[in-house]
Structure formats: C-alpha cells, structure tokens
CSV table of C-alpha atoms in Angstrom, one decimal:
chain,number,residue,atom,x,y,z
A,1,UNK,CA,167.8,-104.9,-24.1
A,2,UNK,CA,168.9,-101.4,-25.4
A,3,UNK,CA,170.1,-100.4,-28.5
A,4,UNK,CA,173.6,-98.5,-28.8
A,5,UNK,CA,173.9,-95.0,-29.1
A,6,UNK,CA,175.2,-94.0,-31.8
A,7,UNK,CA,178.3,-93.0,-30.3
A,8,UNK,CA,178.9,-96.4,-28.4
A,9,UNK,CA,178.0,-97.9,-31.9
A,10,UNK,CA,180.4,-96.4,-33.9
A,11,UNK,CA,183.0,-97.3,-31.1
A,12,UNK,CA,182.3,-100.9,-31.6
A,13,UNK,CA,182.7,-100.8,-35.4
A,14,UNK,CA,185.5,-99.0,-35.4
A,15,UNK,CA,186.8,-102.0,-33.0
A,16,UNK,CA,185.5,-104.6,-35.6
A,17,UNK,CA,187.4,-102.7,-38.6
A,18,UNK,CA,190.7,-102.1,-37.5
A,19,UNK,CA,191.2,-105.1,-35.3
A,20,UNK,CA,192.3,-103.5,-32.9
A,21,UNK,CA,192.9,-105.3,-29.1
A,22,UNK,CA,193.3,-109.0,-31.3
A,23,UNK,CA,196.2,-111.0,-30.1
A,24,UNK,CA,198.8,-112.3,-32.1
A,25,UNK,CA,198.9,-115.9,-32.3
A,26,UNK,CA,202.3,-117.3,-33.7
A,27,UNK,CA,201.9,-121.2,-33.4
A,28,UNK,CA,198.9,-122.1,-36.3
A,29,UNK,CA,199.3,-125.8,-37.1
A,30,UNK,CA,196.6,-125.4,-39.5
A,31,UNK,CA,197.6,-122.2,-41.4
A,32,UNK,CA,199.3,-122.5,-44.6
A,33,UNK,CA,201.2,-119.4,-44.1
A,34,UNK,CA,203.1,-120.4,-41.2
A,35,UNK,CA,204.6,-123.5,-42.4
A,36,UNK,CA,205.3,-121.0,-45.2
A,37,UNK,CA,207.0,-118.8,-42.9
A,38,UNK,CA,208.7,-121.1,-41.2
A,39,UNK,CA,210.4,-122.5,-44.5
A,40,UNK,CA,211.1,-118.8,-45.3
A,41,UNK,CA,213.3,-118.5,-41.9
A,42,UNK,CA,214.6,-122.0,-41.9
A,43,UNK,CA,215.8,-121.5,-45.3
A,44,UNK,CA,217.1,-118.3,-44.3
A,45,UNK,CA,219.0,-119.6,-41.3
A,46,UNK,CA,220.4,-122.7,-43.2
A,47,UNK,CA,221.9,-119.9,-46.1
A,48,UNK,CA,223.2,-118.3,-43.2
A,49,UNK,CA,225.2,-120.9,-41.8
A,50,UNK,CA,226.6,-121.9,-44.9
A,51,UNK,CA,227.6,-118.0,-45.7
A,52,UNK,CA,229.5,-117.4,-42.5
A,53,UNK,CA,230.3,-121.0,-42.3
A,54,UNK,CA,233.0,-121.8,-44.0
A,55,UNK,CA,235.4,-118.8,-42.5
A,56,UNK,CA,233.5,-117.3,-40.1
A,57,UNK,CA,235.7,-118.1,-37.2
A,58,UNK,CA,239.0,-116.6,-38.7
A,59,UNK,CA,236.3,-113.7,-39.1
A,60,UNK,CA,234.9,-113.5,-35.7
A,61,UNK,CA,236.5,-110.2,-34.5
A,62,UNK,CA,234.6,-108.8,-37.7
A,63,UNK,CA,231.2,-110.3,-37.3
A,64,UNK,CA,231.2,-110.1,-33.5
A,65,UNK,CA,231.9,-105.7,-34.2
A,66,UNK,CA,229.2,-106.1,-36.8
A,67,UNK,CA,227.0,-107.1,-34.7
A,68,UNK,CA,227.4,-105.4,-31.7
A,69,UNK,CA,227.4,-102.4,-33.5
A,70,UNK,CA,224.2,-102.3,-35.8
A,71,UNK,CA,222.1,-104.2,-33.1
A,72,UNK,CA,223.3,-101.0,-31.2
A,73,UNK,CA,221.8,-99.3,-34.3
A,74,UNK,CA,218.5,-100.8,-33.5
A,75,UNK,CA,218.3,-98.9,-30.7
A,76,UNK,CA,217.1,-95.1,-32.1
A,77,UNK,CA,215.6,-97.0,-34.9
A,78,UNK,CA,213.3,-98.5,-32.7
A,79,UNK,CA,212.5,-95.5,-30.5
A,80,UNK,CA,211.4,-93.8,-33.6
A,81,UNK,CA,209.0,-96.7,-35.5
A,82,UNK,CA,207.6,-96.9,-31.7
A,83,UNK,CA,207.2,-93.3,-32.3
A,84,UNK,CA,205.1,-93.8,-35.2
A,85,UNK,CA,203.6,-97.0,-33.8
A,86,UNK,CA,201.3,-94.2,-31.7
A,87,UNK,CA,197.8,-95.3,-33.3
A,88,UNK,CA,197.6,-99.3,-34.3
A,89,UNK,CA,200.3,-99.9,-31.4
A,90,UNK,CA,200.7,-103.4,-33.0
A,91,UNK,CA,201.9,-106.0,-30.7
A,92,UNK,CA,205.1,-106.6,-30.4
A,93,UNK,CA,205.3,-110.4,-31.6
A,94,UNK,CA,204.0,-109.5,-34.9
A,95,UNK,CA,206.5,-106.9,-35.7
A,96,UNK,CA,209.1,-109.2,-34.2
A,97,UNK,CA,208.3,-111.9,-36.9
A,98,UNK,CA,208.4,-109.2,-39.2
A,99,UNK,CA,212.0,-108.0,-38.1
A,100,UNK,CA,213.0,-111.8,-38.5
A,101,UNK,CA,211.6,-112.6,-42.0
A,102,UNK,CA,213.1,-109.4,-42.9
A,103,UNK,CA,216.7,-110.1,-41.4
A,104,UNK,CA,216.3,-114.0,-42.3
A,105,UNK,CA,214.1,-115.4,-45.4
A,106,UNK,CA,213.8,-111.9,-47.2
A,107,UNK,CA,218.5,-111.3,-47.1
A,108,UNK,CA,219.1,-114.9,-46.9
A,109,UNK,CA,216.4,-117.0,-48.5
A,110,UNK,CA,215.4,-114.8,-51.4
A,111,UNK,CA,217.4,-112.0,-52.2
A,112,UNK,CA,221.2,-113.6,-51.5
A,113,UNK,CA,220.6,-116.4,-54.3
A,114,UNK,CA,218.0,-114.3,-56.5
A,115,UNK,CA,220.5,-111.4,-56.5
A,116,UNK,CA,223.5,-113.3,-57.4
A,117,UNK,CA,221.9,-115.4,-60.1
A,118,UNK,CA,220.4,-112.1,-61.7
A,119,UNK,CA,223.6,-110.2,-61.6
A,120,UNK,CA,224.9,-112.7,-63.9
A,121,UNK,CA,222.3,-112.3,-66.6
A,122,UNK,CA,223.0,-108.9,-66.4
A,123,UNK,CA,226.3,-109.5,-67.1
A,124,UNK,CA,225.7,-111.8,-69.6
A,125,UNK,CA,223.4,-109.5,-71.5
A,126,UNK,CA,225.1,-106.1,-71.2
A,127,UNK,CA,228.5,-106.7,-70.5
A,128,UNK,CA,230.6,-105.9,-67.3
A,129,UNK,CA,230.8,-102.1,-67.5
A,130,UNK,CA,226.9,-102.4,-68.2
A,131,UNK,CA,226.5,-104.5,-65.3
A,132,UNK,CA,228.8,-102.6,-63.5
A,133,UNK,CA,226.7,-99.6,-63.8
A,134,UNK,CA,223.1,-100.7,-63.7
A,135,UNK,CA,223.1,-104.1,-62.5
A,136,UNK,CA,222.8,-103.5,-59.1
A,137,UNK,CA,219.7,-100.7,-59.7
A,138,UNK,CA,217.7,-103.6,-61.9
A,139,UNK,CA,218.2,-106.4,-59.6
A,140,UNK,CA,217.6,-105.5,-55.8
A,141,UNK,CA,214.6,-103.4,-56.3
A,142,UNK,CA,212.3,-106.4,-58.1
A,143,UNK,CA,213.4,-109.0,-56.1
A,144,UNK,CA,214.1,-107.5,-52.5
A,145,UNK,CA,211.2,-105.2,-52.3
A,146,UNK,CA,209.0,-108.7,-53.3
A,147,UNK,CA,211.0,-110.4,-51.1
A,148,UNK,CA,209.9,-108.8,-47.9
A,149,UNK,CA,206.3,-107.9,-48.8
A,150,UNK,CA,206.3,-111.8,-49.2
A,151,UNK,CA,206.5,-111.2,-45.4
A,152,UNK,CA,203.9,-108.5,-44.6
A,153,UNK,CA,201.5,-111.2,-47.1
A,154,UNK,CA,202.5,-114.0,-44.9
A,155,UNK,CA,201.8,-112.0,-41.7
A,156,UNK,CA,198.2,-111.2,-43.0
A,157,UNK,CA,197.4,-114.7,-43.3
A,158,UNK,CA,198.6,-115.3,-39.9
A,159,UNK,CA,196.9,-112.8,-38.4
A,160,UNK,CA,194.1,-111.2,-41.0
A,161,UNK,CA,192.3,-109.1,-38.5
A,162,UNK,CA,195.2,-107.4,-37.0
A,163,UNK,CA,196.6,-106.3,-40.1
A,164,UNK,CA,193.8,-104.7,-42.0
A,165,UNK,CA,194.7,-100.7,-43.0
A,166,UNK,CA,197.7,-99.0,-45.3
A,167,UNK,CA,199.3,-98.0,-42.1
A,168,UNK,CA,199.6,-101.1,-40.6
A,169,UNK,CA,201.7,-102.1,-43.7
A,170,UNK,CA,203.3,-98.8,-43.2
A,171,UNK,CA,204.7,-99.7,-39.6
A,172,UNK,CA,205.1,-103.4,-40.8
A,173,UNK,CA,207.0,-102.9,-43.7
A,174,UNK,CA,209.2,-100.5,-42.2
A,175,UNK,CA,209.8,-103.5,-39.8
A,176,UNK,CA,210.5,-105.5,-42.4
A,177,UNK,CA,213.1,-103.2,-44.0
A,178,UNK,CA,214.5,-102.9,-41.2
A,179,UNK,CA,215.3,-106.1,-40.1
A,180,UNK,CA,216.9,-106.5,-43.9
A,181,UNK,CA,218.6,-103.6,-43.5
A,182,UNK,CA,220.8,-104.9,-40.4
A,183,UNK,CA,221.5,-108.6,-41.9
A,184,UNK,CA,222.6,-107.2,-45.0
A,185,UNK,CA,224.7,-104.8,-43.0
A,186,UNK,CA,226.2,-107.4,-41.1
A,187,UNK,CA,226.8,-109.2,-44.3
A,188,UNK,CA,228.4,-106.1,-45.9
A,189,UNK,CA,230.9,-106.3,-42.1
A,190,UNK,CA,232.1,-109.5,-43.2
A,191,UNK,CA,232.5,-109.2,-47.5
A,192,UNK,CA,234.7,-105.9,-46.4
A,193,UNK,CA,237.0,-107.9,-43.5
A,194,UNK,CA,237.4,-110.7,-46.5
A,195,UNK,CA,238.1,-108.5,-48.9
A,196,UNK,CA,241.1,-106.9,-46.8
A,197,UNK,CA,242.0,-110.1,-46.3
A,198,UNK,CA,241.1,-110.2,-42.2
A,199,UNK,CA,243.2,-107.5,-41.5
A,200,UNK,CA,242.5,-104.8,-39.1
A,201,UNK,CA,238.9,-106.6,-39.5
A,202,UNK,CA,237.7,-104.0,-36.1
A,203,UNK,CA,238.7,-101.2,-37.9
A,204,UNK,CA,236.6,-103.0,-41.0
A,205,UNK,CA,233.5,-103.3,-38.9
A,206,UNK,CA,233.6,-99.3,-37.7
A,207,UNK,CA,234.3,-98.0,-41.1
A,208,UNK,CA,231.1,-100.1,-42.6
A,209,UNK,CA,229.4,-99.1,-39.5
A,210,UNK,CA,229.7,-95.4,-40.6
A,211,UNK,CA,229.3,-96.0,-43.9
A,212,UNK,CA,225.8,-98.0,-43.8
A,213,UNK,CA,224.7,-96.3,-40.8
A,214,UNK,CA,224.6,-93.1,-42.8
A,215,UNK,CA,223.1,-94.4,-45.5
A,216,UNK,CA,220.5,-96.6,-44.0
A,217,UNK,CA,218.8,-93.8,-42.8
A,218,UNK,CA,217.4,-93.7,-46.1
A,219,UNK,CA,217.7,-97.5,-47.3
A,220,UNK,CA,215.8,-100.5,-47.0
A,221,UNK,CA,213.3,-99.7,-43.8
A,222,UNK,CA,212.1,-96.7,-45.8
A,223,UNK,CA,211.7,-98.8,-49.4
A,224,UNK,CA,209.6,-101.3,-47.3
A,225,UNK,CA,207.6,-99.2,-45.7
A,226,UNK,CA,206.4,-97.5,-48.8
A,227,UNK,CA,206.1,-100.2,-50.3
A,228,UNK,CA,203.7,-102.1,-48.0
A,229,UNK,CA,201.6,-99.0,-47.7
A,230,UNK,CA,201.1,-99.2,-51.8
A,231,UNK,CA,200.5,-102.9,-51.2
A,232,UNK,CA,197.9,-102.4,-49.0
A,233,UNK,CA,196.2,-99.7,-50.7
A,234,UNK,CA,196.1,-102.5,-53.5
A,235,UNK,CA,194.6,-105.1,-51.8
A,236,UNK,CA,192.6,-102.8,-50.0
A,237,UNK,CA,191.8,-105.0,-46.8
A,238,UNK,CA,190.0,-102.0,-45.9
A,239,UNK,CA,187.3,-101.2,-48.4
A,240,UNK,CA,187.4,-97.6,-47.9
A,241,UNK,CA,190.8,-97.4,-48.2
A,242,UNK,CA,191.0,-99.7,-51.8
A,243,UNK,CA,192.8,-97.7,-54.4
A,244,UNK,CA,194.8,-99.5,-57.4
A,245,UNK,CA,196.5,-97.1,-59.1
A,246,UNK,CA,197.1,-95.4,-55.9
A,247,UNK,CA,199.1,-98.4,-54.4
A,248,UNK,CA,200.8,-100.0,-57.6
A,249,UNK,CA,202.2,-96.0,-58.1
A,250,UNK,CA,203.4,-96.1,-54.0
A,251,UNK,CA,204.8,-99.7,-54.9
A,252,UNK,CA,206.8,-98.4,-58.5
A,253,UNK,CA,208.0,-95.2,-56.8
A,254,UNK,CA,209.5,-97.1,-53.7
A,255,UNK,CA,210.6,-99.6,-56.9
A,256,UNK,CA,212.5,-96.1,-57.9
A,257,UNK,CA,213.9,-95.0,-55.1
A,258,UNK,CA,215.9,-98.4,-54.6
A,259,UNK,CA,217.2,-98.2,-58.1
A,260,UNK,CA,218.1,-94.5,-57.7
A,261,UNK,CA,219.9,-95.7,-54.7
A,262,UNK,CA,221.9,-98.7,-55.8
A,263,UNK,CA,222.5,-97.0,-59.0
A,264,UNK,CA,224.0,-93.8,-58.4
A,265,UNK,CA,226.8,-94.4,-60.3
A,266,UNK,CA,225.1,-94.6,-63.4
A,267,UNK,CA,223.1,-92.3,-62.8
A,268,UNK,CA,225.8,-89.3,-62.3
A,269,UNK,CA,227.9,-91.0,-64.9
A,270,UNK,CA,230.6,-90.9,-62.4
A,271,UNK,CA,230.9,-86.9,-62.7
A,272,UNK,CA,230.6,-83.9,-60.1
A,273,UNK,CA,226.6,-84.7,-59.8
A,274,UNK,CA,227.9,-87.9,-57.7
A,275,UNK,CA,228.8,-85.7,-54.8
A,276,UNK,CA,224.8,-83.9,-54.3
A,277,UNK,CA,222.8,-86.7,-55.4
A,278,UNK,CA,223.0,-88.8,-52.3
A,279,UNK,CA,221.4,-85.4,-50.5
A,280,UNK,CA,219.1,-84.6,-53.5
A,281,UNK,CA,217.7,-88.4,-53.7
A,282,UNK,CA,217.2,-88.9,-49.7
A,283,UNK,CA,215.6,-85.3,-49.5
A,284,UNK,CA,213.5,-86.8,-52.4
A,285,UNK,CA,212.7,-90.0,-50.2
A,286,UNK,CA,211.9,-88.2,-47.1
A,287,UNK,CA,209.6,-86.5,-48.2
A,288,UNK,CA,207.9,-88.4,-50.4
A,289,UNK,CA,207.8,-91.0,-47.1
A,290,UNK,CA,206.0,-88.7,-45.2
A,291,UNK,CA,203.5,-87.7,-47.4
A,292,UNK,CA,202.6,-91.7,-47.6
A,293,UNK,CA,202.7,-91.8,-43.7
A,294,UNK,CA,199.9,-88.9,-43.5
A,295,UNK,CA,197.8,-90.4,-46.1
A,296,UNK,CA,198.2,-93.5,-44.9
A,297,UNK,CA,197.1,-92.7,-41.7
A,298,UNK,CA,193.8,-91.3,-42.0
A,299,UNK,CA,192.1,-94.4,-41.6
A,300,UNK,CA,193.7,-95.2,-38.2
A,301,UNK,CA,193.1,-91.5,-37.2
A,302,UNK,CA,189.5,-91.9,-37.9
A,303,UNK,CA,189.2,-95.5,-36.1
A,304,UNK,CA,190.7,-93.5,-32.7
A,305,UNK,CA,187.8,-90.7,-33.2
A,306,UNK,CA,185.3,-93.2,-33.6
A,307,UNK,CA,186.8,-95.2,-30.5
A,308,UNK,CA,187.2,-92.4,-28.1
A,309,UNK,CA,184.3,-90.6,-29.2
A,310,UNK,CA,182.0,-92.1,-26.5
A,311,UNK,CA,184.6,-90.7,-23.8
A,312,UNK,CA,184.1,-87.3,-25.3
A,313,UNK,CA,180.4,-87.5,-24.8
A,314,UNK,CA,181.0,-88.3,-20.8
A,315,UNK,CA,184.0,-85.7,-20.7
A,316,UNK,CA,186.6,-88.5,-19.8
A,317,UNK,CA,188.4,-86.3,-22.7
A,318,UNK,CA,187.7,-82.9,-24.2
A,319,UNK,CA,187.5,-82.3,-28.2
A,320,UNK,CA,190.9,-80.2,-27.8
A,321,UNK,CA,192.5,-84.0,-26.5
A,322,UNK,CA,190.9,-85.9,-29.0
A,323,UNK,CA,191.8,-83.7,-32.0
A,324,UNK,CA,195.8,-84.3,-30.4
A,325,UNK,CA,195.3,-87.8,-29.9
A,326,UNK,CA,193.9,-88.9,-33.5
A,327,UNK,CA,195.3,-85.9,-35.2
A,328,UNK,CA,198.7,-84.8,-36.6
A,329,UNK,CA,201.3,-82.7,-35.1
A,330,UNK,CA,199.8,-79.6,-35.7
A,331,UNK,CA,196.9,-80.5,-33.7
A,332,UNK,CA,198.9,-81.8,-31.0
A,333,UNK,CA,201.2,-78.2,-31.1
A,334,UNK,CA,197.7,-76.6,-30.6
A,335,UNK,CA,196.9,-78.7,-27.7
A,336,UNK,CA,200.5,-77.9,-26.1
A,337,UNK,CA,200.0,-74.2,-26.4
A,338,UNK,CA,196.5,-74.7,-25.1
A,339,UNK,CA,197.7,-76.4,-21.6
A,340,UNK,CA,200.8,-74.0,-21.4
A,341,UNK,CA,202.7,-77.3,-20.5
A,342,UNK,CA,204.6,-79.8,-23.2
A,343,UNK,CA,204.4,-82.1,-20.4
A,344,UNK,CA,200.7,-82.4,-18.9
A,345,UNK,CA,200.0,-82.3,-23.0
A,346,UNK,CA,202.4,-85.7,-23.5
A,347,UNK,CA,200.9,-87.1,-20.5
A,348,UNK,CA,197.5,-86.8,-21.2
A,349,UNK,CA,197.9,-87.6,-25.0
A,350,UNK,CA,199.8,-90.6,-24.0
A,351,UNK,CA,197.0,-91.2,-21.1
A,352,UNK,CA,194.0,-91.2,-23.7
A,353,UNK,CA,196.1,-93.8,-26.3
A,354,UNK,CA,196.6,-96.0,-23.1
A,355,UNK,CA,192.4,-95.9,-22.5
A,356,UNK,CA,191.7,-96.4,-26.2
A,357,UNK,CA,193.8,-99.7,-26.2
A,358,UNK,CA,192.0,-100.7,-23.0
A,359,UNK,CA,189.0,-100.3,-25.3
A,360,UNK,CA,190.0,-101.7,-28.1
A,361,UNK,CA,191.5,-104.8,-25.9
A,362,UNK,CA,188.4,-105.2,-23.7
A,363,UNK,CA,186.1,-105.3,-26.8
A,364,UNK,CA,184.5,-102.4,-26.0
A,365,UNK,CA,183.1,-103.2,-22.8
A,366,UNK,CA,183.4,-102.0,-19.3
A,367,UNK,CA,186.4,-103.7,-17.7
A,368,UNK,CA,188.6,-103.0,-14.5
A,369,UNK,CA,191.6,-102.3,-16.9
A,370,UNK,CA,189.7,-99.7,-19.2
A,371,UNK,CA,188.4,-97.9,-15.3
A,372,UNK,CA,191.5,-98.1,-14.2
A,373,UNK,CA,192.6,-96.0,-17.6
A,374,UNK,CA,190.3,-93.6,-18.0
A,375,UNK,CA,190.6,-92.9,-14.2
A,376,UNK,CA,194.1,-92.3,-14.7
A,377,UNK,CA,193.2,-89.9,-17.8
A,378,UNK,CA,191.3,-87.9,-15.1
A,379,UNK,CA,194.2,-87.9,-12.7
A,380,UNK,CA,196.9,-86.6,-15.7
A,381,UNK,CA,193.9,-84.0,-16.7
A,382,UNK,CA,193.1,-83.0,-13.0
C-alpha cells in the first residue's frame, strides 16, 4: 500500500472539509431538528389556512394572479442563485427545504404572529405616529431575519456535513429569503384585494406585482443571504473560516439594511430625500452583498483548487482552466480572451465543475462517472 501524493491528498481533504458529493437525507426519524422542522412547516401551513381561510374564495381571482405571477418571478431568480450556486452546487432537496421553511414556518409560523404582537407594543409605547414611522423598521428585522436563520440552523443539523462554509449559508440563506420573499408577496396580493374591497382584485394582483417585484430585488433574499454568511462566520463550522466579530458585524448590517428598508419613511421624514433613497439604500445593499459573496467564497474557491489540483498534474486541465474554474470573474475574462472563444471558455469551465462534482461524489476515487467527465473535459478542450 502507497501513500498519497501530496496532490491526491490534498484532494481528499478538501473532499472531507467541504462535504462535498454528501447526499441530502430529508426523512431522520432520529434527528431532533426535523421534527423541529416539521412543526416549523406544519405550523406554518396551519396559519396559512386560517389566513386565506376565512375569505379566500371571494378572493380567488386575487390569490390565483398572485401566484401565478410571483411563482413566474421565481423563474430569473432562480437562474441567477444557480448562477452563483457554481462552486458548492448544493443539492437541490436541501435548498428546496430551505425555499419551504422560508415561504412556510419563517412568513407564517414566526414572523405573521411575532410581527403583529410587536407592532402593538410599539404602539403602545410610542404612540401611533411613532409606530407609524418606526414600527415596522424595529420589528421585521429582529424577528424575520431570526426567523429564517432558524432555518439554515435546522438544515445544519439535518445535514451537518453538507453545510459547513460561509458560502453555503450565503446560497442557503438567499434561498431562504427568497422563499419569504414570495409568501409575503402573495400575502401582500391578497391584504391589497381586501383592502379595495375585492374589486378589480386582477388589476390588484399586477399593480403589487410591480410594486414588490421591483423592490424585491433588493428585499428579503438579499437580507438572508447576508445574514447566514455572518452566521456562519460566527459559528465558524469551518475552523479557518471562524471569525466573531466578522459575522455578528455581517449579521447587524443585514439587521440595518432591513430597517433602512421598512423604514424609509422615517428615515426621509417624508421630504424630497424619499424620492433618491430607495436608489441610494439598494446601491448601498448591492454592493455591500457582493463584497460578502467574494469573501465568503474563498473557502469554496480554495476547496475546487485543492480538488482539481490532481487533474492539473495529469493535464486533464491546464492552470489557465483552473484559475477560471475556482477563481472570480476576472480570471474567467482572462481565460475567454485566452481561447478567443466565450463559448469553448463556458464549456470547458462548465466541463471541469461537472468532473470536480464527479470527484467530490465518487469520494475521490476512480469511477466510470468521473472517466466519463474528465473525458468529456478533453473532448470540450480538444
């Protein structure tokens, strides 16, 4: 028996750290969390029922053109995280049962009755212009964004070696948010067709449509996300990546950034600023999200060196493919201009993330599935 090189051994840890190739297993009889979880979404689903109960089907035409129109909303939404998915490429299940605690237990369990029952202390306390002003700002922020990490915690405990680094709580949290994001907009559908008192309840669902859709560009998917990344940098599942202050400041400022949000109002005072600090706060978010994305993603971008690096050494890939595949989008510009073709580039950048999940899934070991890839890495490079 032979010991690993060096490369080959560095592949394997990276496998061990990051988890990556584990399946999601849903169903655990045994494990706390998902009878936790479960709770969480039957809870949820029972507040639901009882919300849109009572009138839903007078509201039908309005729910129904919520709906339709936000899950249409999905679509792009989902395009992009996959976008962003490129380097943990967790399974779908998970990020599914992150959608749903989102959508479900975080709207309907939690934040519906934790919301309304804070609003009124509010009230209570500062009077209704007071509330009027701030309420909204010093309620959602503490008890949604707890409300879904609650999920991206649960997840961990059902599946602690798949979700190990700041960027998995990055992707997963955005999940989260974004499955929030679409409840409470369907909510928002039917509050504005009973408001108008059910009428033109179509033309209800298309002005909210607009109105959310715009905004939640910026919103709840985009709270979560930096949120989750500053809880994970607290917990620090990933001992290189462990940094306190680090997180808890990620966690306050996407904190901030939902306050901000609900509480423009205040905050302009109801003057001329009103009409620029929608653009001044989300050009404020944006970039702050992106500079958590990048630092966030150094671990995973180091996990795919150390993975592929074994592939380099037998010139399966080239250092010029690896820098693109594990690097940023500078370095996969560079390796566009290199090939003279956007496409070969996409192809064989997509190619060697299709052989490093054959790695990662077959344990690191030689399987007919990770042949099969890198032979096809050869073909797109040929």
């Amino acid at each position: 028996m032979t010991a690993p090189s060096e490369g080959k051994a560095a592949q394997l840890a990276a496998i061990e750290q990051s988890g990556w190739g584990q399946p999601f297993r849903f169903v655990q009889p045994h494990n706390l969390a998902f009878w936790v979880y479960l709770l969480g979404i039957g809870g949820g689903t029972l507040s639901m029922v009882r919300y849109f109960g009572a009138d839903g089907g007078f509201y039908t035409p309005a729910l129904a053109g919520g709906v339709l129109l936000f899950g249409l909303y999905l679509v792009p939404w989902l395009l992009l995280l996959r976008h962003h998915n490129r380097y943990t490429a967790q399974p779908a299940g998970l990020l599914a049962a992150g959608f749903a605690w989102g959508g479900i237990a975080a709207a309907f369990w939690i934040a519906l009755p934790a919301n309304t029952a804070l609003l009124e202390i509010w009230t209570k306390l500062g009077g209704t212009a007071f509330a009027a002003d701030w309420a909204a700002g010093l309620t959602a922020p503490v008890n949604e964004e707890w409300g879904k990490a609650l999920g991206l915690v649960l997840l961990i405990g059902l599946a602690p070696r798949l979700v190990r680094s700041a960027y998995d709580g990055f992707i997963i949290g955005a999940f989260i948010g974004l499955g929030f994001q679409v409840f409470e907009d369907v909510l928002y559908v039917y509050n504005g067709a009973v408001q108008s008192f059910g009428v033109d309840q179509v033309g209800t669902s298309l002005q909210m449509f607009l109105i959310r859709g715009a905004a939640g560009i910026v919103s709840h998917a985009l709270f979560s996300a930096v949120f989750c990344t500053g809880l994970m940098w607290v917990l620090g599942r990933t001992r290189s990546e462990r940094n306190v202050v680090l997180g808890v400041s990620t966690m306050l400022t996407a904190m901030v950034f939902h306050f901000a949000w609900d509480d423009m109002t205040g905050i302009s005072g109801g003057g001329s600023l009103a009409a620029v600090l929608p653009f001044a706060i989300a050009a404020v978010e944006l970039t702050v999200l992106f500079a958590v994305l990048r630092r966030a993603a150094r671990q995973e971008r180091a996990w795919i060196r150390r993975l592929l690096g074994p592939e380099v050494e037998t010139s399966v890939l080239d250092p010029a493919l690896l820098d693109a595949v594990s690097g940023l989008r500078k370095d996969r510009k560079a390796y566009r201009k290199r090939l003279h073709s956007r496409r070969k580039a996409r192809h064989s950048i997509e190619g060697a993330g299709d052989l490093a999940r054959e790695i990662a899934r077959a344990g690191g070991r030689e399987t007919e599935r990770v042949e099969h890839a890198r032979s096809e890495l050869r073909r797109l490079r040929a």
